XYZ file of C-alpha atoms in Angstrom:
740
model
C 0.000 0.000 0.000
C 1.389 3.411 -0.963
C 1.615 6.286 1.509
C -1.004 8.208 -0.462
C -3.438 5.321 -0.331
C -2.781 4.844 3.374
C -3.611 8.520 4.053
C -6.862 8.231 2.088
C -7.827 5.119 4.018
C -7.118 6.843 7.352
C -9.281 9.843 6.356
C -12.151 7.555 5.422
C -11.832 5.683 8.703
C -11.953 8.996 10.612
C -15.113 9.959 8.687
C -16.623 6.580 9.543
C -15.933 7.104 13.264
C -17.560 10.554 13.139
C -20.643 9.160 11.402
C -20.889 6.364 13.979
C -20.698 8.964 16.754
C -23.485 10.976 15.161
C -25.641 7.884 14.781
C -25.203 6.964 18.428
C -25.708 10.463 19.837
C -28.444 11.691 17.503
C -31.356 9.741 19.045
C -30.352 11.011 22.489
C -30.228 14.554 21.127
C -33.701 14.161 19.662
C -35.083 12.854 22.923
C -36.935 9.841 21.569
C -34.234 7.323 22.503
C -34.580 6.872 26.267
C -31.613 5.972 28.417
C -33.798 3.754 30.578
C -33.121 2.508 34.106
C -29.618 1.319 35.026
C -29.196 -2.439 34.846
C -27.630 -2.708 38.295
C -30.324 -3.244 40.986
C -29.823 -3.252 44.764
C -32.651 -4.084 47.182
C -32.614 -2.172 50.485
C -34.646 -2.453 53.681
C -33.212 0.319 55.916
C -32.140 3.972 55.903
C -28.565 4.342 54.631
C -26.117 6.115 52.338
C -26.594 5.178 48.676
C -23.063 5.001 47.240
C -23.147 3.042 43.979
C -23.598 4.984 40.735
C -25.688 3.706 37.818
C -27.929 1.775 40.200
C -31.619 1.291 40.941
C -32.219 1.064 44.692
C -35.487 -0.782 45.426
C -37.049 -0.213 48.842
C -38.542 -3.457 50.175
C -40.368 -2.199 53.297
C -41.185 0.837 55.442
C -38.115 2.465 57.010
C -37.511 4.998 59.790
C -34.686 7.295 60.981
C -34.053 9.551 63.992
C -32.794 12.250 61.622
C -31.934 11.857 57.912
C -32.954 8.602 56.246
C -31.229 8.490 52.828
C -28.127 10.298 51.554
C -27.723 9.967 47.776
C -23.953 10.031 47.244
C -23.478 9.019 43.602
C -24.670 10.028 40.143
C -27.292 8.223 38.074
C -29.177 6.743 41.009
C -32.843 5.781 41.053
C -34.468 5.418 44.462
C -37.744 3.568 43.943
C -39.886 3.379 47.067
C -42.395 0.927 45.590
C -45.082 2.681 47.648
C -43.369 2.124 51.020
C -42.997 4.813 53.714
C -39.855 6.716 54.699
C -40.333 8.051 58.256
C -37.640 10.624 59.074
C -36.745 13.157 61.753
C -38.460 11.225 64.527
C -36.030 12.655 67.120
C -33.594 15.032 65.419
C -33.897 17.591 62.665
C -33.042 15.948 59.381
C -34.122 15.096 55.854
C -36.114 12.299 54.367
C -33.824 12.213 51.327
C -30.688 14.318 50.920
C -28.560 14.797 47.793
C -25.657 17.204 47.242
C -23.733 17.902 44.035
C -25.276 14.973 42.164
C -26.835 14.597 38.726
C -29.262 12.228 36.992
C -30.999 11.253 40.229
C -34.602 9.973 40.297
C -36.769 9.738 43.427
C -40.085 7.996 42.795
C -43.008 6.117 44.338
C -42.197 6.919 47.972
C -44.345 7.981 50.918
C -42.202 10.408 52.910
C -43.398 11.496 56.362
C -41.868 13.630 59.069
C -42.980 11.818 62.219
C -42.904 14.891 64.426
C -45.502 16.907 66.276
C -45.707 20.681 65.947
C -44.218 22.745 68.720
C -41.512 20.400 70.005
C -38.735 22.691 68.799
C -37.644 20.859 65.632
C -37.115 23.062 62.576
C -35.947 22.710 58.981
C -37.505 19.335 58.370
C -37.138 18.895 54.611
C -38.677 15.794 53.092
C -36.401 16.048 50.016
C -33.367 18.349 49.911
C -31.412 18.672 46.650
C -28.343 20.929 46.673
C -26.371 21.864 43.558
C -27.876 19.102 41.466
C -28.851 18.759 37.823
C -31.271 16.588 35.870
C -33.083 15.531 39.026
C -36.481 13.857 38.656
C -38.914 13.712 41.588
C -42.150 12.037 40.625
C -45.149 10.136 41.999
C -44.312 10.669 45.678
C -46.573 11.467 48.651
C -44.929 13.848 51.139
C -46.030 15.037 54.589
C -43.956 17.335 56.816
C -44.610 19.064 60.123
C -42.422 21.065 62.500
C -42.039 24.429 64.186
C -40.895 26.229 61.039
C -39.349 25.630 57.626
C -41.211 22.381 57.121
C -40.517 21.961 53.429
C -41.824 19.293 51.118
C -39.163 19.660 48.405
C -36.216 22.079 48.542
C -34.015 22.746 45.507
C -30.922 24.875 46.122
C -28.849 25.793 43.049
C -30.382 22.875 41.171
C -31.049 23.076 37.442
C -32.717 21.272 34.503
C -34.874 19.143 36.764
C -38.467 17.915 37.043
C -40.925 17.805 39.964
C -44.004 16.008 38.670
C -47.192 14.381 39.935
C -46.421 14.528 43.653
C -48.827 15.086 46.554
C -47.301 17.392 49.193
C -48.681 18.443 52.583
C -46.677 20.729 54.898
C -47.682 21.738 58.412
C -46.068 23.985 61.034
C -46.048 27.483 62.484
C -44.358 29.469 59.694
C -42.338 29.236 56.486
C -44.014 26.002 55.511
C -43.506 25.700 51.776
C -44.689 22.837 49.655
C -41.854 23.445 47.181
C -38.956 25.879 47.680
C -36.704 26.658 44.713
C -33.674 28.870 45.429
C -30.990 30.154 43.032
C -31.984 27.650 40.361
C -32.835 27.723 36.641
C -34.686 25.715 33.999
C -36.790 23.433 36.192
C -40.311 22.171 35.478
C -42.958 21.806 38.194
C -46.116 20.139 36.950
C -49.226 18.249 38.014
C -48.487 18.424 41.734
C -51.104 18.744 44.506
C -49.812 20.979 47.307
C -51.418 21.779 50.681
C -49.687 24.020 53.240
C -50.818 24.934 56.754
C -49.479 27.177 59.516
C -50.764 28.266 62.903
C -48.624 31.236 63.970
C -48.830 33.004 67.289
C -49.464 36.537 68.562
C -45.966 37.704 67.699
C -45.165 35.534 64.711
C -45.997 35.912 61.058
C -46.884 32.982 58.849
C -45.244 32.656 55.467
C -46.877 29.577 54.040
C -46.349 29.128 50.314
C -47.489 26.363 48.042
C -44.521 27.130 45.762
C -41.793 29.633 46.651
C -39.110 30.728 44.177
C -36.199 32.785 45.479
C -33.885 34.305 42.849
C -34.830 31.610 40.336
C -35.564 32.004 36.644
C -36.571 30.198 33.458
C -38.966 27.775 35.132
C -42.194 26.225 33.876
C -44.924 25.817 36.506
C -47.957 24.194 34.963
C -51.182 22.457 36.047
C -50.538 22.324 39.789
C -53.325 22.428 42.398
C -52.343 24.532 45.414
C -54.127 25.259 48.695
C -52.536 27.340 51.470
C -53.929 28.159 54.902
C -52.821 30.101 57.975
C -54.801 30.365 61.207
C -54.183 33.556 63.150
C -51.632 35.304 60.956
C -51.137 36.289 57.334
C -48.817 35.900 54.362
C -50.296 32.712 52.952
C -49.392 32.659 49.260
C -50.248 30.119 46.615
C -46.996 30.988 44.846
C -44.324 33.521 45.676
C -42.031 34.034 42.702
C -38.852 36.117 42.826
C -37.185 35.730 39.444
C -37.568 36.280 35.718
C -38.564 34.403 32.560
C -40.865 32.017 34.425
C -44.022 30.570 32.853
C -46.884 30.018 35.316
C -49.707 28.360 33.423
C -53.028 26.614 34.165
C -52.601 26.280 37.929
C -55.521 26.193 40.393
C -54.772 28.189 43.544
C -56.808 28.858 46.692
C -55.522 30.671 49.784
C -57.092 31.328 53.185
C -55.935 32.929 56.410
C -56.347 35.969 58.595
C -55.022 38.486 56.061
C -52.694 39.030 53.090
C -53.543 35.796 51.345
C -52.387 36.214 47.745
C -52.750 33.670 44.981
C -49.653 34.774 43.067
C -47.007 37.138 44.465
C -44.495 37.903 41.695
C -41.381 40.072 41.481
C -39.166 40.057 38.399
C -39.244 40.581 34.664
C -40.457 38.723 31.585
C -42.751 36.328 33.446
C -45.871 34.781 31.907
C -48.958 34.233 34.084
C -51.563 32.577 31.905
C -54.844 30.681 32.370
C -54.591 30.276 36.148
C -57.644 29.982 38.425
C -57.023 31.964 41.623
C -59.290 32.240 44.684
C -57.733 34.087 47.641
C -59.860 34.699 50.737
C -59.424 35.785 54.337
C -61.174 37.322 57.307
C -59.041 40.458 57.144
C -57.414 42.698 54.550
C -55.142 42.448 51.503
C -56.366 39.264 49.862
C -55.078 39.623 46.309
C -55.412 37.429 43.278
C -52.175 38.482 41.561
C -49.777 40.854 43.326
C -46.768 42.010 41.298
C -44.030 44.431 42.315
C -40.800 45.522 40.629
C -41.999 43.637 37.594
C -41.492 44.498 33.945
C -42.259 43.105 30.501
C -44.509 40.397 31.931
C -47.755 39.044 30.472
C -50.755 38.430 32.744
C -53.370 36.863 30.525
C -56.527 34.726 30.619
C -56.583 34.270 34.394
C -59.794 33.799 36.400
C -59.605 35.599 39.755
C -62.105 35.817 42.619
C -61.127 37.491 45.913
C -63.006 37.845 49.208
C -62.228 39.450 52.565
C -63.005 42.573 54.580
C -61.116 45.402 52.803
C -58.383 45.951 50.207
C -59.070 42.747 48.332
C -57.751 43.284 44.803
C -57.994 41.180 41.674
C -54.653 42.337 40.248
C -52.300 44.671 42.086
C -49.322 46.519 40.573
C -47.607 48.028 43.553
C -44.119 49.352 42.843
C -42.179 50.321 39.734
C -44.042 47.909 37.492
C -43.732 48.823 33.830
C -44.226 47.473 30.294
C -46.552 44.734 31.515
C -49.536 43.448 29.547
C -52.648 42.627 31.594
C -55.288 41.226 29.254
C -58.337 38.978 28.991
C -58.562 38.297 32.716
C -61.893 37.703 34.477
C -61.840 39.430 37.870
C -64.369 39.462 40.701
C -63.701 41.111 44.074
C -65.888 41.344 47.172
C -65.728 42.673 50.729
C -66.907 45.591 52.792
C -64.723 48.335 51.288
C -61.967 49.216 48.803
C -62.021 45.982 46.826
C -60.671 47.112 43.467
C -60.612 45.019 40.329
C -57.214 46.331 39.187
C -55.082 48.705 41.276
C -51.893 50.339 39.988
C -49.602 52.192 42.391
C -46.404 53.870 41.131
C -46.569 51.863 37.900
C -46.336 53.062 34.316
C -46.230 52.007 30.642
C -48.615 49.127 31.335
C -51.397 47.911 29.041
C -54.761 46.833 30.465
C -56.745 45.228 27.656
C -60.026 43.303 27.389
C -60.341 42.442 31.076
C -63.779 41.703 32.567
C -64.227 43.179 36.051
C -66.914 43.207 38.729
C -66.588 44.502 42.312
C -68.644 44.432 45.526
C -68.126 46.768 48.485
C -68.057 50.454 49.317
C -65.592 52.428 47.159
C -64.645 49.271 45.289
C -63.461 50.606 41.942
C -62.955 48.848 38.634
C -59.619 50.604 37.999
C -57.745 52.543 40.669
C -54.515 54.464 39.932
C -52.406 56.367 42.455
C -48.893 57.617 43.272
C -47.679 57.213 46.822
C -44.167 58.625 47.009
C -41.672 56.543 48.935
C -38.741 57.908 46.955
C -40.425 57.344 43.594
C -40.104 60.113 40.955
C -43.689 61.350 41.152
C -43.528 63.239 37.892
C -43.676 59.950 35.962
C -45.156 57.470 38.393
C -48.354 56.768 36.407
C -47.448 57.979 32.935
C -48.360 56.123 29.767
C -50.690 53.459 31.112
C -53.226 52.285 28.547
C -56.777 51.048 29.079
C -58.343 49.347 26.059
C -61.655 47.540 25.562
C -62.114 46.442 29.166
C -65.570 45.252 30.183
C -66.713 46.727 33.510
C -69.723 44.596 34.330
C -70.907 45.544 37.806
C -68.845 48.060 39.741
C -69.862 49.107 43.259
C -67.528 52.113 43.298
C -66.213 54.076 40.339
C -65.371 52.380 37.090
C -62.254 54.579 36.851
C -60.560 56.381 39.739
C -57.297 58.189 38.989
C -56.334 59.598 42.337
C -52.891 60.826 41.416
C -51.881 64.084 39.774
C -49.285 62.440 37.511
C -50.973 60.606 34.656
C -49.425 62.091 31.512
C -49.762 60.053 28.341
C -52.424 57.703 29.680
C -54.588 56.325 26.842
C -58.203 55.198 26.951
C -58.625 53.186 23.754
C -62.070 51.930 22.728
C -62.810 52.088 26.424
C -66.318 52.664 27.721
C -66.280 54.327 31.170
C -69.306 55.425 33.149
C -68.619 56.644 36.703
C -65.237 58.296 37.103
C -62.963 60.598 39.080
C -59.807 62.021 37.516
C -57.300 63.810 39.739
C -58.154 67.113 41.363
C -57.846 70.838 40.701
C -54.034 70.610 40.676
C -53.840 67.575 38.373
C -50.999 67.233 35.896
C -52.807 64.700 33.743
C -52.683 64.924 29.953
C -54.991 62.072 28.889
C -55.661 60.713 25.397
C -59.015 59.230 24.361
C -58.971 57.100 21.215
C -61.565 55.332 19.110
C -59.497 53.153 16.764
C -62.106 53.447 13.995
C -62.973 57.127 14.291
C -60.256 59.279 15.878
C -58.725 60.593 19.090
C -58.772 63.519 21.505
C -55.397 64.323 23.010
C -55.584 66.938 25.743
C -52.829 69.546 25.726
C -53.844 70.891 29.129
C -54.267 68.907 32.340
C -57.799 67.697 32.980
C -59.681 66.653 36.084
C -63.228 66.054 37.165
C -65.794 63.456 38.060
C -69.135 62.284 36.790
C -71.446 59.416 36.068
C -70.577 58.811 32.402
C -67.131 59.672 31.042
C -67.966 58.105 27.669
C -70.764 60.650 27.293
C -68.651 63.554 28.507
C -65.927 62.739 25.975
C -67.140 61.186 22.726
C -65.393 60.139 19.535
C -67.482 58.855 16.645
C -67.745 58.936 12.889
C -66.754 62.546 12.030
C -67.393 63.588 15.616
C -65.334 64.725 18.606
C -67.188 65.960 21.682
C -65.863 67.378 24.959
C -68.509 68.279 27.540
C -67.777 71.983 28.055
C -70.087 72.117 31.057
C -67.472 70.059 32.929
C -64.948 72.710 33.961
C -62.143 70.213 34.496
C -62.628 68.773 30.993
C -63.191 72.058 29.133
C -59.546 72.326 28.078
C -57.387 72.626 24.974
C -56.879 69.464 22.928
C -55.568 68.145 19.629
C -58.307 66.295 17.775
C -57.742 63.717 15.027
C -60.586 62.342 12.907
C -60.047 59.162 10.856
C -61.578 57.772 7.671
C -62.952 60.994 6.207
C -63.514 61.498 2.450
C -60.815 63.215 0.420
C -62.787 64.212 -2.682
C -64.526 67.113 -0.971
C -64.992 70.867 -1.321
C -66.370 73.692 0.835
C -64.602 72.209 3.844
C -64.646 73.706 7.346
C -64.456 72.682 10.997
C -67.646 73.289 12.948
C -67.783 73.844 16.694
C -71.326 73.559 17.982
C -72.462 74.029 14.329
C -70.463 77.280 13.971
C -67.361 77.581 11.786
C -64.194 77.317 13.879
C -60.925 78.625 12.408
C -58.042 80.936 13.232
C -60.267 84.006 13.301
C -63.128 82.548 15.309
C -63.526 82.781 19.063
C -62.527 80.358 20.402
C -60.144 79.552 17.521
C -59.336 76.261 15.812
C -56.066 75.494 14.038
C -55.711 72.595 11.606
C -52.335 70.827 11.348
C -53.293 68.952 8.162
C -55.258 69.767 5.031
C -58.957 69.367 5.714
C -59.295 66.996 2.749
C -56.443 64.713 3.895
C -58.751 61.845 4.882
C -57.227 61.854 8.358
C -57.297 65.383 9.709
C -55.729 66.828 12.832
C -56.592 70.155 14.409
C -56.261 72.006 17.717
C -59.170 73.363 19.759
C -58.982 75.779 22.667
C -62.032 74.543 24.580
C -64.594 71.785 24.663
C -67.623 71.531 22.407
C -69.005 69.419 19.573
C -66.620 69.298 16.616
C -67.297 67.913 13.129
C -65.906 68.401 9.636
C -68.421 70.073 7.326
C -67.966 69.451 3.576
C -69.544 68.796 0.194
C -68.626 65.610 -1.664
C -66.986 66.290 -5.000
C -67.401 62.708 -6.181
C -70.106 60.543 -4.667
C -68.090 57.354 -4.436
C -66.593 55.157 -1.720
C -63.322 56.391 -0.280
C -61.663 53.114 -1.114
C -62.291 51.309 -4.376
C -60.366 48.238 -3.239
C -63.062 46.977 -0.864
C -63.516 43.271 -1.628
C -65.474 40.267 -0.393
C -63.741 37.589 1.653
C -64.622 33.868 1.718
C -67.656 34.597 3.938
C -68.931 37.330 1.598
C -68.180 39.971 4.199
C -66.836 43.289 2.936
C -63.195 43.875 3.890
C -62.876 47.629 4.399
C -59.704 49.595 3.903
C -56.985 49.418 1.291
C -55.598 46.082 0.141
C -51.911 46.165 -0.798
C -50.634 43.272 -2.891
C -46.918 42.447 -2.904
C -45.181 39.791 -4.948
C -42.997 36.896 -3.898
C -40.052 38.596 -5.616
C -40.549 41.694 -3.471
C -40.570 39.783 -0.192
C -37.556 37.757 -1.306
C -35.622 41.018 -1.429
C -37.390 42.485 1.607
C -39.991 45.230 1.456
C -41.180 47.982 3.825
C -44.867 48.862 4.033
C -46.789 51.447 6.067
C -50.499 50.724 6.523
C -53.451 51.709 8.710
C -55.349 49.448 11.077
C -58.190 48.923 8.604
C -55.812 48.098 5.711
C -54.254 44.757 4.916
C -51.323 43.296 2.992
C -51.669 40.329 0.646
C -48.527 38.375 -0.250
C -48.866 36.566 -3.591
C -46.983 33.255 -3.703
C -47.871 31.235 -6.772
C -51.554 30.406 -6.502
C -51.612 31.188 -2.768
C -52.515 34.440 -1.033
C -51.352 35.189 2.515
C -52.865 38.037 4.529
C -51.308 40.373 7.115
C -53.515 42.530 9.366
C -52.960 44.321 12.653
C -54.572 46.430 15.350
C -52.674 48.975 17.397
C -52.494 48.727 21.192
C -50.585 51.946 21.793
C -47.706 53.944 20.347
C -45.227 51.136 21.070
C -47.127 47.874 20.437
C -49.717 46.194 18.236
C -51.457 42.875 17.669
C -50.330 41.249 14.390
C -52.544 38.718 12.632
C -51.010 36.619 9.842
C -52.664 33.795 7.876
C -52.563 30.455 9.767
C -50.926 32.058 12.812
C -52.465 33.030 16.133
C -52.616 36.732 16.854
C -49.488 37.903 18.651
C -48.210 41.064 20.322
C -45.253 42.892 18.810
C -43.371 45.901 20.158
C -41.407 48.396 18.078
C -38.148 46.752 17.079
C -39.486 43.193 17.490
C -38.743 40.651 14.766
C -40.963 37.592 14.440
C -41.200 34.596 12.082
C -44.457 33.224 10.631
C -45.363 29.839 9.183
C -48.200 30.530 6.723
C -48.554 27.097 5.099
C -48.570 24.905 8.243
C -45.378 22.977 7.452
C -43.646 23.902 10.754
C -41.147 26.064 8.872
C -41.001 29.844 8.971
C -41.902 31.379 5.616
C -41.779 35.112 6.333
C -40.123 37.343 8.899
C -41.799 40.602 9.912
C -40.124 43.455 11.792
C -42.164 46.222 13.415
C -40.261 49.402 12.581
C -42.542 52.104 13.969
C -46.078 53.134 14.962
C -47.271 56.669 14.351
C -50.652 58.326 13.809
C -52.548 55.006 13.720
C -50.164 53.673 11.075
C -47.588 50.930 11.446
C -44.433 50.508 9.400
C -43.503 46.876 8.762
C -40.501 45.240 7.061
C -41.416 41.904 5.455
C -38.857 39.416 4.132
C -38.829 35.853 2.918
C -36.785 33.722 5.325
C -33.899 31.532 4.154
C -32.583 29.176 6.836
C -32.996 28.910 10.565
C -34.482 27.211 13.592
C -37.632 28.187 15.428
C -39.911 27.086 18.249
C -43.370 25.839 17.400
C -46.500 26.767 19.359
C -46.710 23.162 20.568
C -43.319 23.430 22.189
C -41.163 21.897 19.432
C -38.178 23.162 17.535
C -38.231 22.768 13.751
C -35.381 23.084 11.282
C -36.030 24.780 7.948
C -36.436 28.282 6.673
C -35.058 31.259 8.539
C -33.101 34.441 8.012
C -29.830 33.261 9.423
C -30.017 36.084 11.961
C -31.066 34.088 15.000
C -33.725 31.819 16.364
C -37.457 32.317 16.342
C -39.381 34.183 18.992
C -41.616 31.397 20.294
C -42.138 31.260 24.049
C -42.625 27.526 24.442
C -40.033 25.189 25.873
C -37.530 23.916 23.313
C -38.048 20.283 22.302
C -36.813 18.970 18.973
C -39.689 18.249 16.581
C -40.073 14.461 16.368
C -40.912 14.285 12.654
C -38.063 16.630 11.670
C -35.736 14.702 13.944
C -36.645 11.393 12.314
C -35.882 12.795 8.861
C -32.441 13.900 10.020
C -31.977 10.573 11.770
C -32.729 8.610 8.599
C -30.441 10.927 6.656
C -27.634 10.127 9.117
C -28.238 6.388 8.560
C -28.053 6.844 4.774
C -24.798 8.802 5.061
C -23.347 6.181 7.398
C -24.304 3.358 5.032
C -22.732 5.196 2.128
C -19.577 5.786 4.162
C -19.309 2.099 5.090
C -19.704 1.021 1.434
C -16.996 3.453 0.318
C -14.576 2.303 3.043
C -15.171 -1.375 2.196
C -14.585 -0.604 -1.484
C -11.304 1.161 -0.687
C -10.110 -1.671 1.526
C -10.857 -4.244 -1.211
C -9.182 -2.065 -3.834
C -6.070 -1.545 -1.737
C -5.981 -5.249 -0.885
C -6.068 -6.427 -4.506
C -3.641 -3.770 -5.653
C -1.233 -4.857 -2.935
C -1.559 -8.488 -4.043
C -0.887 -7.555 -7.667
C 2.253 -5.688 -6.660
C 3.446 -8.672 -4.639
C 2.917 -11.029 -7.614
C 4.727 -8.637 -9.926
C 7.702 -8.343 -7.589
C 7.788 -12.131 -7.228
C 7.807 -12.711 -10.984
C 10.624 -10.226 -11.492
C 12.855 -11.845 -8.910
C 12.271 -15.564 -9.813
C 14.830 -17.548 -12.100
C 13.927 -17.985 -15.767
C 11.538 -15.178 -15.824
C 12.120 -12.350 -18.257
C 15.378 -11.758 -20.297
C 18.759 -12.789 -18.900
C 21.855 -10.718 -19.680
C 25.410 -11.988 -19.312
C 28.589 -9.897 -19.449
C 31.518 -11.583 -20.837
């Protein structure tokens, strides 16, 4: 074999090894090849240290310990209780099961009980304590703890990428009795657990009984748990207390009871999702809140059902300190008590969006929405600025539907929001409010307003070619910029009328128009309240928009339809459209539609064919699968929002990876500029994974065939060379030369 051939053979062998490695590791990467239980099995019948890695420990009977029962001291251990009972801490403080700095540990099918009576001085009785672990799985266990304080069902400290699933936990003691405590940990999943916590307290103590308590922990998924917390004489009984960011809290059922301050969800941190939870806090005293957030930003509180009861200050949703850029939408809220039971209360919080919530309240001065600033070192000048109320349904409100107590409410929008009873600030208010009807126009006050009444939606009206400010209300009779949408452009003899009298620069009071009066969307300034309309004569009696068409249901689609070609989106195209307009992308015989509706000056809802409606903020970039093949087809960037128009950049995607709504990751089209913006947990798509898996098998088979071919070729060539050398060196072969 020549050196060149030897090098080629070595390269092919290296390629073969790489392909074999891919084939072995790929199923594990995809997640559909399970590692399974270790083959080594050890049966145990007493409390002890578990020292052997890669082992299943089977418990054969009930066991008991004065302090700690089991210490897990190796990796890849499964402790299977087979339904037997672990009775720990009968005399000393200890743990049912303890593990430190271990990975790939499973604890399953065990009844764990702290055989201790309350009040005998024992504290910190943890049923399961995991410190600095990873890939821990705790499932199908029944846990009961009781002690003076810190009786914890499961305690994770600095433990990551783990699962707590389908356990029943009951904790009992005086205070700090948490069903599950997660501290300084990331990327854990807590699902399908039933958690009951109890505490008694005393005259000087304070209960702090949490179903689930996260301390400085982020990127967790908490889904479909049932939680009940109770405290006797004291307060602070929380269904969940979350201190951390990027957590998803979804579809949990939470009930809390106690003397006072019994909150369903107490959350501090950014970018959390609270969705589709059922929350029922109640107590004999005050401060029973459904969702209580503080120092929270960029979180989504959506589709929750909340019912609170108590004496006073029982709130559905409470924003209490420096909460900003949160979206509170589509929640159903009911509050009841004797007094001050507000549906949504916002203290020192700004840039939040309250959209499509349904609220009812019972009790004296129990308002639908209550906004206030309360100092405490907060910059008052901006403490309530730029909050937006849009399309909320105020069903039955015992107090005011809207109470803005503070004097600092600049930039607050009321969008398509019907409000009856109201109170806005006082005579020294600094509030510049904006009222918007997304179909008809807006009134943006340029002077601070205040006042109260029984029907704000009558006192300030925006309709088709109409803007009305009740000038009999002194606090509302102020200067404003008025914008009217969807007016005809083919008009003559145009003028602004105030109370049916022409209003212009020379009238008293004057009006000043910022745009041409035939612009279709006109903007003008008024000095005082009144009834304002645009008076005109149509030049051409025709619809404003000739591109109105019928959709599949024979319903007229109003607004302008912009068609763009596949070639244009391949290059990337910018488009600025109004809320009533739409974009059609032509792709062969297919047509894909893009529509949107504006939330405020920084965000909108975007609706794309075959995609659920999603929220986008200015600067956001999002991928869309329009043909249901789990591959992004188009990427849309929201560039700006101004004057009820949005500017979008649309581009065909090329290659990338994105997260599906079902929680999978698909490989296919993308822009090459990063991953998709899905919020679900990353799991490789099974079908896509199988395709890649089969491709790896094909490549491996091809590689093996090529290597075998090379080996055979080299073998026969080597044999031929040997025969040739043999024939040349043997007597009588070839010509013989003699020198004489």
